[in-house]
Tab-separated table of N, CA and C in Angstrom:
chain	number	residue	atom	x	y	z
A	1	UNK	N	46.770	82.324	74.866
A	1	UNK	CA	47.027	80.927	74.562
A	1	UNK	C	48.017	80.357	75.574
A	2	UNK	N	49.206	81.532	75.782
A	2	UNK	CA	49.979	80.540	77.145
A	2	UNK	C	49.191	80.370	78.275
A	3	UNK	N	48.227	81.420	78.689
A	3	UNK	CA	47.797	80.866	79.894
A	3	UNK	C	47.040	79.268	80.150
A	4	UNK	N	46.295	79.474	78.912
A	4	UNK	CA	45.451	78.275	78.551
A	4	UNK	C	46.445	76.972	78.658
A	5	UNK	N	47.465	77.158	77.702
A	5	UNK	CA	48.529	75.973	78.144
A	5	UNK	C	49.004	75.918	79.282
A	6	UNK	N	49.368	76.495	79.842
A	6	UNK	CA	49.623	76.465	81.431
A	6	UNK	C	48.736	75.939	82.336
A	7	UNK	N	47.435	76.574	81.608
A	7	UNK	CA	46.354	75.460	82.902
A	7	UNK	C	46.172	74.500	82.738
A	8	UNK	N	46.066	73.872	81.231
A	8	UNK	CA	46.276	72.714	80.900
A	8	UNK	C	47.238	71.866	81.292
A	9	UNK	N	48.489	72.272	81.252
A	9	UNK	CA	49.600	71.210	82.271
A	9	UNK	C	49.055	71.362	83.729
A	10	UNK	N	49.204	72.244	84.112
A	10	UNK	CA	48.750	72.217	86.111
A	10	UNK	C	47.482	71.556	86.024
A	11	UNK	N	46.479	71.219	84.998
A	11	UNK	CA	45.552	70.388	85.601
A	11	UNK	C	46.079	69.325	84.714
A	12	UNK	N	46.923	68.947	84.129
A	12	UNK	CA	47.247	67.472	84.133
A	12	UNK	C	48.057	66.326	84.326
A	13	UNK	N	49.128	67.550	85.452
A	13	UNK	CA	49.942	66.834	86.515
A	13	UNK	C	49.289	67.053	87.739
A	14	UNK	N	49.242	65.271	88.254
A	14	UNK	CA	48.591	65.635	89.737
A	14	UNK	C	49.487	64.491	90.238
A	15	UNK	N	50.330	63.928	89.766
A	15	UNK	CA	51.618	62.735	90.755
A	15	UNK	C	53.034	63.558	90.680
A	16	UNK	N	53.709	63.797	91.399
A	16	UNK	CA	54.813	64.076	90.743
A	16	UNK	C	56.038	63.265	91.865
A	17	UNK	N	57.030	62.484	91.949
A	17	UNK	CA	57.752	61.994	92.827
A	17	UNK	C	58.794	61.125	92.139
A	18	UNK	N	60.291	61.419	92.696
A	18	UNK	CA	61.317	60.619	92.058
A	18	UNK	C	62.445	60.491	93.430
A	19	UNK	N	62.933	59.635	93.240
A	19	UNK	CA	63.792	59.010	94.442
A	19	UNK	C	65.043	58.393	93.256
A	20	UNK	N	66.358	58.683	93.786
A	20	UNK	CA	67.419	58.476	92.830
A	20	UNK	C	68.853	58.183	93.713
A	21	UNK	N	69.886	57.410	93.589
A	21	UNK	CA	70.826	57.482	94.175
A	21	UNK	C	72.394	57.762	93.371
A	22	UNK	N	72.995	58.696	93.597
A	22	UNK	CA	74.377	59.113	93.127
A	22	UNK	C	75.110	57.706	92.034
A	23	UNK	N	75.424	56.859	92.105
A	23	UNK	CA	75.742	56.221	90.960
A	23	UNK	C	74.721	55.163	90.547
A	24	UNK	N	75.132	54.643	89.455
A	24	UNK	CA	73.812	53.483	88.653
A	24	UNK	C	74.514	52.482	88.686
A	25	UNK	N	76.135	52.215	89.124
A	25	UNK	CA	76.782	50.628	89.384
A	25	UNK	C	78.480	51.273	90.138
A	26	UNK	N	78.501	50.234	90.313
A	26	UNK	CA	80.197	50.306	91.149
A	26	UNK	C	80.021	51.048	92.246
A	27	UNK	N	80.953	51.778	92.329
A	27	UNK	CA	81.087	52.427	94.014
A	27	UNK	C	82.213	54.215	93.650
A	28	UNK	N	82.574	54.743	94.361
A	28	UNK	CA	83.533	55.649	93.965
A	28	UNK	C	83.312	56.657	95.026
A	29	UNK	N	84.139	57.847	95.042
A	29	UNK	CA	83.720	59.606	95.429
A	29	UNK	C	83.316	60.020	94.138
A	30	UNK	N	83.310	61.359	95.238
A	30	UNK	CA	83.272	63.039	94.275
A	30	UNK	C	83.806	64.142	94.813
A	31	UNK	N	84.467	64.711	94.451
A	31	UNK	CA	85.307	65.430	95.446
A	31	UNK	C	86.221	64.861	96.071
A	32	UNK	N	87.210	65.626	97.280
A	32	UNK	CA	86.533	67.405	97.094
A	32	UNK	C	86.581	68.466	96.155
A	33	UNK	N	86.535	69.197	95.768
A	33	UNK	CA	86.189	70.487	94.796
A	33	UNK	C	86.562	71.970	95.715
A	34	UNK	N	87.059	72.939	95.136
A	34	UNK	CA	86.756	74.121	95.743
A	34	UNK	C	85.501	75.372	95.677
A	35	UNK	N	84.961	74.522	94.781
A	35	UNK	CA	83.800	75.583	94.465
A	35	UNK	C	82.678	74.103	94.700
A	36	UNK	N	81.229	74.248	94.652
A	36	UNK	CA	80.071	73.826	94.829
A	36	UNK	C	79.706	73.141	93.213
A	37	UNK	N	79.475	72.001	93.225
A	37	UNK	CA	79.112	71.015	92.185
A	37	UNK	C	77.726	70.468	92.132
A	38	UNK	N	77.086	70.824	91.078
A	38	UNK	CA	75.972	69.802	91.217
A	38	UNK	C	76.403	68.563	91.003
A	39	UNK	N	75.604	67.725	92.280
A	39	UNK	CA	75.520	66.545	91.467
A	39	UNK	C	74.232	65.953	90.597
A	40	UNK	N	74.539	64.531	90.323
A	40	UNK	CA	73.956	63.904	89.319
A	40	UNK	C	73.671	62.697	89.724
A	41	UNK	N	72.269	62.570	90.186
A	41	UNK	CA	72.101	61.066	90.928
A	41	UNK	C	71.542	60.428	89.752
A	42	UNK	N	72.364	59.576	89.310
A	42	UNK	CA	72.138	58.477	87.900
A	42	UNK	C	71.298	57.240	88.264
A	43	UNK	N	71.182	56.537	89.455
A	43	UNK	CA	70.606	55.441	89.601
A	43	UNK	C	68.640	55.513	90.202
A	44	UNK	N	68.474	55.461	89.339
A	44	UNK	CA	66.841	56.407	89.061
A	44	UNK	C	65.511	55.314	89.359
A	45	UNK	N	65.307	55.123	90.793
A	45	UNK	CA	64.217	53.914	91.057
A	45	UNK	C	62.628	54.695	90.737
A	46	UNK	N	62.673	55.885	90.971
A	46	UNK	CA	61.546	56.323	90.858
A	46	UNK	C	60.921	57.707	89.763
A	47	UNK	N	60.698	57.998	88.802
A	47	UNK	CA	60.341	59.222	88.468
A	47	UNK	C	59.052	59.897	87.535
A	48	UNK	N	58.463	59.679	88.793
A	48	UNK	CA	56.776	59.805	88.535
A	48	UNK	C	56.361	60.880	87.911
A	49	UNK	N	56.141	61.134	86.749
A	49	UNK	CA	55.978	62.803	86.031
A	49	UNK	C	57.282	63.575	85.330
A	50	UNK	N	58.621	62.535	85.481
A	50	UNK	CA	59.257	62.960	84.642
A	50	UNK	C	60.282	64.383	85.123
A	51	UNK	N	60.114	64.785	86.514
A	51	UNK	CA	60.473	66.047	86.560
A	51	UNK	C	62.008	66.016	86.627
A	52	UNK	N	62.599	64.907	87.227
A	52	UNK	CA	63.670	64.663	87.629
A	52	UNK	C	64.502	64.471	86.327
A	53	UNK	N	65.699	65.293	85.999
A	53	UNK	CA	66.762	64.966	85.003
A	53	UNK	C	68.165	64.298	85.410
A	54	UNK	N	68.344	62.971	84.999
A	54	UNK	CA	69.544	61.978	85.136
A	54	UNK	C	70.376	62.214	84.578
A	55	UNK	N	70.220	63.079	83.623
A	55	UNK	CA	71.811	63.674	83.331
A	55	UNK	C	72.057	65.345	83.615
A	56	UNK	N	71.257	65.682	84.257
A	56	UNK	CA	71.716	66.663	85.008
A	56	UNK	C	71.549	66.933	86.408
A	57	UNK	N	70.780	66.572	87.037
A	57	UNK	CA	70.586	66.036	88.161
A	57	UNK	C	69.886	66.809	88.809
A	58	UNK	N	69.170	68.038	87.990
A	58	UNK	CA	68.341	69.245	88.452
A	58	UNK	C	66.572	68.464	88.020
A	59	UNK	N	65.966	68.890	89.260
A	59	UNK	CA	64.453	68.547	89.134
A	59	UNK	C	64.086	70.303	89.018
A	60	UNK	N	62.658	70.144	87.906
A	60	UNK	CA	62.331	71.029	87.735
A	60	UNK	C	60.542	70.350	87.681
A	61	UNK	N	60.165	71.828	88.312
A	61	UNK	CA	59.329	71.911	88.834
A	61	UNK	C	57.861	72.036	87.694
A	62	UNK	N	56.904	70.938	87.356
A	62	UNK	CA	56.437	71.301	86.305
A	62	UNK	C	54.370	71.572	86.668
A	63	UNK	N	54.415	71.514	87.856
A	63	UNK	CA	53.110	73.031	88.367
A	63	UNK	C	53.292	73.520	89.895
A	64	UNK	N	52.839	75.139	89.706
A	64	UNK	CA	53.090	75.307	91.218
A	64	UNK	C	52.241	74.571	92.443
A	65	UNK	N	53.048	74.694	93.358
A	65	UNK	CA	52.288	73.703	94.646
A	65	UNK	C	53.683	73.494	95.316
A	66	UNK	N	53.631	72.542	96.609
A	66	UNK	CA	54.235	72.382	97.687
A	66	UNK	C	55.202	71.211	97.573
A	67	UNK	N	56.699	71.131	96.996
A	67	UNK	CA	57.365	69.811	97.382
A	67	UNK	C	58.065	69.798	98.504
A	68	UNK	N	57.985	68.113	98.861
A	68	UNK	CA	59.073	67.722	99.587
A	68	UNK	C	60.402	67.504	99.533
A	69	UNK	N	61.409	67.802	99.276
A	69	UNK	CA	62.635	67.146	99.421
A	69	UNK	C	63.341	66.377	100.172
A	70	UNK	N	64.309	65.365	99.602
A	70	UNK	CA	65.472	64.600	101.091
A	70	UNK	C	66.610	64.199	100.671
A	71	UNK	N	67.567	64.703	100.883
A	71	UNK	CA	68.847	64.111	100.620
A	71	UNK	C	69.492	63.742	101.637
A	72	UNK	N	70.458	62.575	100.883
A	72	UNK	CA	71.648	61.673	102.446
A	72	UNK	C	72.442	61.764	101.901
A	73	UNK	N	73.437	61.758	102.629
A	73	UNK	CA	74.983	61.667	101.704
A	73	UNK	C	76.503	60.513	102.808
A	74	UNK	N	76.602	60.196	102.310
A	74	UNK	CA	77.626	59.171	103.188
A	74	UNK	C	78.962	59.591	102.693
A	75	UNK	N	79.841	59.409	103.560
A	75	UNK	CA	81.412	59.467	103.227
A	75	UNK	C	82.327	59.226	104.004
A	76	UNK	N	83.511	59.180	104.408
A	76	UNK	CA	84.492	58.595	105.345
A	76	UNK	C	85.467	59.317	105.466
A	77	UNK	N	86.531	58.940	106.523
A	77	UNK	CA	87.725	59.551	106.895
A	77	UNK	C	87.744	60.460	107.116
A	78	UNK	N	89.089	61.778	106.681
A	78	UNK	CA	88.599	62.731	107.249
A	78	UNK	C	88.500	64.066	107.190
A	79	UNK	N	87.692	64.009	105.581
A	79	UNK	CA	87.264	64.724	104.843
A	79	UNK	C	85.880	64.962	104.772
A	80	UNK	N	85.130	66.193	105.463
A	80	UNK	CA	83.995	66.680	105.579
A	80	UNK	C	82.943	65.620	104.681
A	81	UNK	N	81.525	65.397	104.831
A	81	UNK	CA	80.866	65.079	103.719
A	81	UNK	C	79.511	65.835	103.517
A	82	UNK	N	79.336	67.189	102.813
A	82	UNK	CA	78.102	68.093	102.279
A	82	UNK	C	77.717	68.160	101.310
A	83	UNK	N	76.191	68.197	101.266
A	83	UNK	CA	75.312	68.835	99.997
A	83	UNK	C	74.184	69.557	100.620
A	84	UNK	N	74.190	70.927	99.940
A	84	UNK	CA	72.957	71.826	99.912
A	84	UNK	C	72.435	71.649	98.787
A	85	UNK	N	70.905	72.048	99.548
A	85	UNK	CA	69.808	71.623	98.784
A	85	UNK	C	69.647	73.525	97.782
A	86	UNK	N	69.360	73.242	96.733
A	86	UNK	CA	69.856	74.614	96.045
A	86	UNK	C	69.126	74.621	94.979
A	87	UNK	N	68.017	75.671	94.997
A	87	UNK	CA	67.023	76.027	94.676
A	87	UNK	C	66.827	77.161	93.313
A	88	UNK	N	67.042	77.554	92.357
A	88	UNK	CA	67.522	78.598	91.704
A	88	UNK	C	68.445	79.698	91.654
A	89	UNK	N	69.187	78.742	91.736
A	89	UNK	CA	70.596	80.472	92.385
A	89	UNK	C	70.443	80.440	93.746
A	90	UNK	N	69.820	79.625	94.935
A	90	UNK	CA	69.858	79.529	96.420
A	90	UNK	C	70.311	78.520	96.745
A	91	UNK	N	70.952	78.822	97.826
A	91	UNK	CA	71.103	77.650	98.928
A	91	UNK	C	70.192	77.918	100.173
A	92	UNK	N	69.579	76.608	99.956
A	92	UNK	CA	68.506	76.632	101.314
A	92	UNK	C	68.952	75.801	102.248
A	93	UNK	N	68.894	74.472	102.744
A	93	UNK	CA	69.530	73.720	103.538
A	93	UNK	C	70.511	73.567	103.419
A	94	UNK	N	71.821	72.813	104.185
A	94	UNK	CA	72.911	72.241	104.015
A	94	UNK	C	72.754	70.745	104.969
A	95	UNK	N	73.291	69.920	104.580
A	95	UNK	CA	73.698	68.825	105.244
A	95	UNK	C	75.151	68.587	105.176
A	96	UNK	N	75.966	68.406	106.843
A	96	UNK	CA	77.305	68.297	106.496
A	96	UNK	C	77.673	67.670	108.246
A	97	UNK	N	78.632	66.893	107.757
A	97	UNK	CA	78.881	66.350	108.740
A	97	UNK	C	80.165	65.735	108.879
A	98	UNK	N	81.232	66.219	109.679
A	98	UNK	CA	82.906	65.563	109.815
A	98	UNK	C	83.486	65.362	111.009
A	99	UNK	N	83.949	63.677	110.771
A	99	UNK	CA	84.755	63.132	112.148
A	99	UNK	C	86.277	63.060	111.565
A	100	UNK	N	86.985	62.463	112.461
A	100	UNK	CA	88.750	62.543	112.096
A	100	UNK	C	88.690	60.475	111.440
A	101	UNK	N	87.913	59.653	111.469
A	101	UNK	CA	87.772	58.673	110.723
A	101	UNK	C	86.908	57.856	110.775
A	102	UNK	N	86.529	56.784	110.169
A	102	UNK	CA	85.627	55.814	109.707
A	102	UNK	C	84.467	56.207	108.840
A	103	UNK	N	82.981	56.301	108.526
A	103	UNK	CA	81.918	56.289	107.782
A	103	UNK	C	80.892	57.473	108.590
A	104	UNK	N	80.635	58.075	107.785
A	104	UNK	CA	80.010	59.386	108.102
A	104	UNK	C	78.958	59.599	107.250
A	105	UNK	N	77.581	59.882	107.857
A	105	UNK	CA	76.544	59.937	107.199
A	105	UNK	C	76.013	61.801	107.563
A	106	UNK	N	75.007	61.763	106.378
A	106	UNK	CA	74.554	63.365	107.137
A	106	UNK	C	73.344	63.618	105.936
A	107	UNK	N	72.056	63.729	106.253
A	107	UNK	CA	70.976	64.426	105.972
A	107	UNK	C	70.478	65.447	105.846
A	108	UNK	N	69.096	65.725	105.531
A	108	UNK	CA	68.326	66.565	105.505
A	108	UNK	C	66.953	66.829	104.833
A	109	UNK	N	65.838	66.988	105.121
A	109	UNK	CA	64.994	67.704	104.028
A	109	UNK	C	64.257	68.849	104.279
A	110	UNK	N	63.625	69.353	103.412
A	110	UNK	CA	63.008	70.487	103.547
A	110	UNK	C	61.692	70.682	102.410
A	111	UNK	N	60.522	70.927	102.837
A	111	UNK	CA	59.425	71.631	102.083
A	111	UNK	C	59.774	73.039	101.351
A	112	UNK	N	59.170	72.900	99.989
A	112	UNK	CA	59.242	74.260	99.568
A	112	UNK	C	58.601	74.606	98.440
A	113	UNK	N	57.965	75.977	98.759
A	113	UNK	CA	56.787	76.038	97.324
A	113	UNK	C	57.260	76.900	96.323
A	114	UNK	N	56.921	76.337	95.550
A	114	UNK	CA	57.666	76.039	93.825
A	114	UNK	C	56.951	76.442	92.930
A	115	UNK	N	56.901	77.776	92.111
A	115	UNK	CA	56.650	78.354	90.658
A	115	UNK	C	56.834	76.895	89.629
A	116	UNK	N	56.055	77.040	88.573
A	116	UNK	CA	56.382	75.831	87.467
A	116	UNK	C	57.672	76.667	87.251
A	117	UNK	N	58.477	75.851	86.564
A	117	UNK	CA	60.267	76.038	86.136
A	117	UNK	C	60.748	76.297	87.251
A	118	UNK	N	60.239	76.309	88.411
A	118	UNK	CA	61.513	76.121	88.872
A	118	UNK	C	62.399	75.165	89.531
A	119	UNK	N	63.593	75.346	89.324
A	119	UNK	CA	64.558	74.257	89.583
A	119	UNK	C	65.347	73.708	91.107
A	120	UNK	N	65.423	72.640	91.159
A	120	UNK	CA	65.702	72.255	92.408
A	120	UNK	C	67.059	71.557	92.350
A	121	UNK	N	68.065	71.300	93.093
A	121	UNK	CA	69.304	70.242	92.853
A	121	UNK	C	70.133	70.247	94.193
A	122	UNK	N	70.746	69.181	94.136
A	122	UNK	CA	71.918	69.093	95.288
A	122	UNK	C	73.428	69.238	94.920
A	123	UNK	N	73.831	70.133	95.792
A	123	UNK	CA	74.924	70.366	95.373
A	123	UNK	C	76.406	70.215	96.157
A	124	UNK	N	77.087	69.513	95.567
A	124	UNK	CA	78.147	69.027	97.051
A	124	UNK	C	79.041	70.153	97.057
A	125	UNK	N	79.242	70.188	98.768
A	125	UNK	CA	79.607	71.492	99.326
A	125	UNK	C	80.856	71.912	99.119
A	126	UNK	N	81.708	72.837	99.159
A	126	UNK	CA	82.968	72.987	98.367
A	126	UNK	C	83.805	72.678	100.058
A	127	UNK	N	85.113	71.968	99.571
A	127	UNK	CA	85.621	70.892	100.195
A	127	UNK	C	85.129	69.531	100.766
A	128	UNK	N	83.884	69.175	100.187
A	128	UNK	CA	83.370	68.384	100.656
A	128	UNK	C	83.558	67.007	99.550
A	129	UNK	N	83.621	65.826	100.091
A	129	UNK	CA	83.776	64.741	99.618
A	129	UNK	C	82.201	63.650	99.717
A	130	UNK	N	82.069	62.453	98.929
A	130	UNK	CA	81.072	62.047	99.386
A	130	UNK	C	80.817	60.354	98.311
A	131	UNK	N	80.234	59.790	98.680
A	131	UNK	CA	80.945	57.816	98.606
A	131	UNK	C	79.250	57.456	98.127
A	132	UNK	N	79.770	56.663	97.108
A	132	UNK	CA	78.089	55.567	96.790
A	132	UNK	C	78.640	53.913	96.483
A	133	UNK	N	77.592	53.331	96.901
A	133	UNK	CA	78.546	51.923	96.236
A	133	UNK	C	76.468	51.747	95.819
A	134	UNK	N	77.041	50.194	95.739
A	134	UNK	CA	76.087	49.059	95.500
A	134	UNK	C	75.003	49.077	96.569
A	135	UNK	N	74.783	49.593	97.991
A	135	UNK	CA	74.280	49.850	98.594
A	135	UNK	C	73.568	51.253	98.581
A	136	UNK	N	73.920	52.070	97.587
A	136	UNK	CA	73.263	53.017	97.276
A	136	UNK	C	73.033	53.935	98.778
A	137	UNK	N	73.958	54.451	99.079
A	137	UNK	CA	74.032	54.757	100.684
A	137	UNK	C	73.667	56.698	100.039
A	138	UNK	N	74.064	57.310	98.924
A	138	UNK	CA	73.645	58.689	99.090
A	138	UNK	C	72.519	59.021	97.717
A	139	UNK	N	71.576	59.863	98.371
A	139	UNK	CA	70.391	59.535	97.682
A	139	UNK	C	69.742	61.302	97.640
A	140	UNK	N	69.049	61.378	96.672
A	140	UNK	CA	68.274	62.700	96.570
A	140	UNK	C	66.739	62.263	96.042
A	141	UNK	N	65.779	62.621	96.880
A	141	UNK	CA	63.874	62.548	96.194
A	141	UNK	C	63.610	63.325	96.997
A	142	UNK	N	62.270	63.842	96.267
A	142	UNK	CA	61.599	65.132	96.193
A	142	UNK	C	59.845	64.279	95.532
A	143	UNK	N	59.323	64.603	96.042
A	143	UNK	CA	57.380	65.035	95.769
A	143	UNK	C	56.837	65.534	96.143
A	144	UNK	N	55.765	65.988	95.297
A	144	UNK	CA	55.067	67.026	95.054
A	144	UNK	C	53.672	66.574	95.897
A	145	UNK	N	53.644	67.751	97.719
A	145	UNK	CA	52.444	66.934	98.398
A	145	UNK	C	51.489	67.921	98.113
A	146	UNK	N	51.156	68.744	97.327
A	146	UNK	CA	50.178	69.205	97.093
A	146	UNK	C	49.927	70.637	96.084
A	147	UNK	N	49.057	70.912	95.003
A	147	UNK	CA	48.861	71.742	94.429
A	147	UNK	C	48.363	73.057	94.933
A	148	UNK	N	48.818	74.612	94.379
A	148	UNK	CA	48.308	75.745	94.750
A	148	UNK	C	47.900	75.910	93.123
């Protein structure tokens, strides 16, 4: 019977895509921290299939197949600004990037194929700091370009 349910969801997700940015109003940081934080991108324009959680900020993966990921992260002065992209107990990418002042941006994405449950999130890097306003300048989305 689980398998049967299982094929039943993988054949009846075929969209999956959410695009989200770190706060839902005002402006602020996070960090820095000494240890690695998930974050929680609250301001939620897109979330096609539901995979994406706004109050935890972990996407989970609900059939296997191939996603995309992308995260940005903005921050200033002159305090580092990172998030790895962090995959079940992994860190796979990092994005990080530090000058001695003004506005500092830093990216990344990465493909990666994904068991159902499993979980995906960004996580800001330990000493790392990182800025959102009204412009929605740091952002995390992920979709799903194709089924196995």
């Amino acid at each position: 019977i689980k398998f049967k349910i299982m094929t039943f969801l993988s054949l009846s997700v075929k969209q999956v895509a959410f695009s989200a940015s770190l706060l839902d109003q005002g402006h602020g940081d996070i960090g820095p921290f000494n240890s690695q934080i998930t974050l929680i991108f609250k301001h939620v324009v897109t979330n096609i299939g539901n995979a994406y959680n706004p109050h935890t900020g972990i996407f989970t993966a609900p059939v296997r197949g191939v996603y995309h990921f992308e995260w940005s992260l903005y921050g200033y002065g002159n305090i580092g600004t990172g998030g790895v992209l962090f995959r079940n107990g992994e860190n796979i990418f990092l994005a990080y990037e530090q000058q001695t002042s003004g506005g500092v941006s830093a990216s990344n994405g990465a493909s990666l194929l994904l068991e159902v449950g499993d979980q995906v999130s960004v996580r800001l890097w330990a000493g790392a700091r990182i800025h959102d306003n009204q412009n929605h300048q740091t952002t995390f989305s992920g979709h799903l370009i194709f089924t196995m």
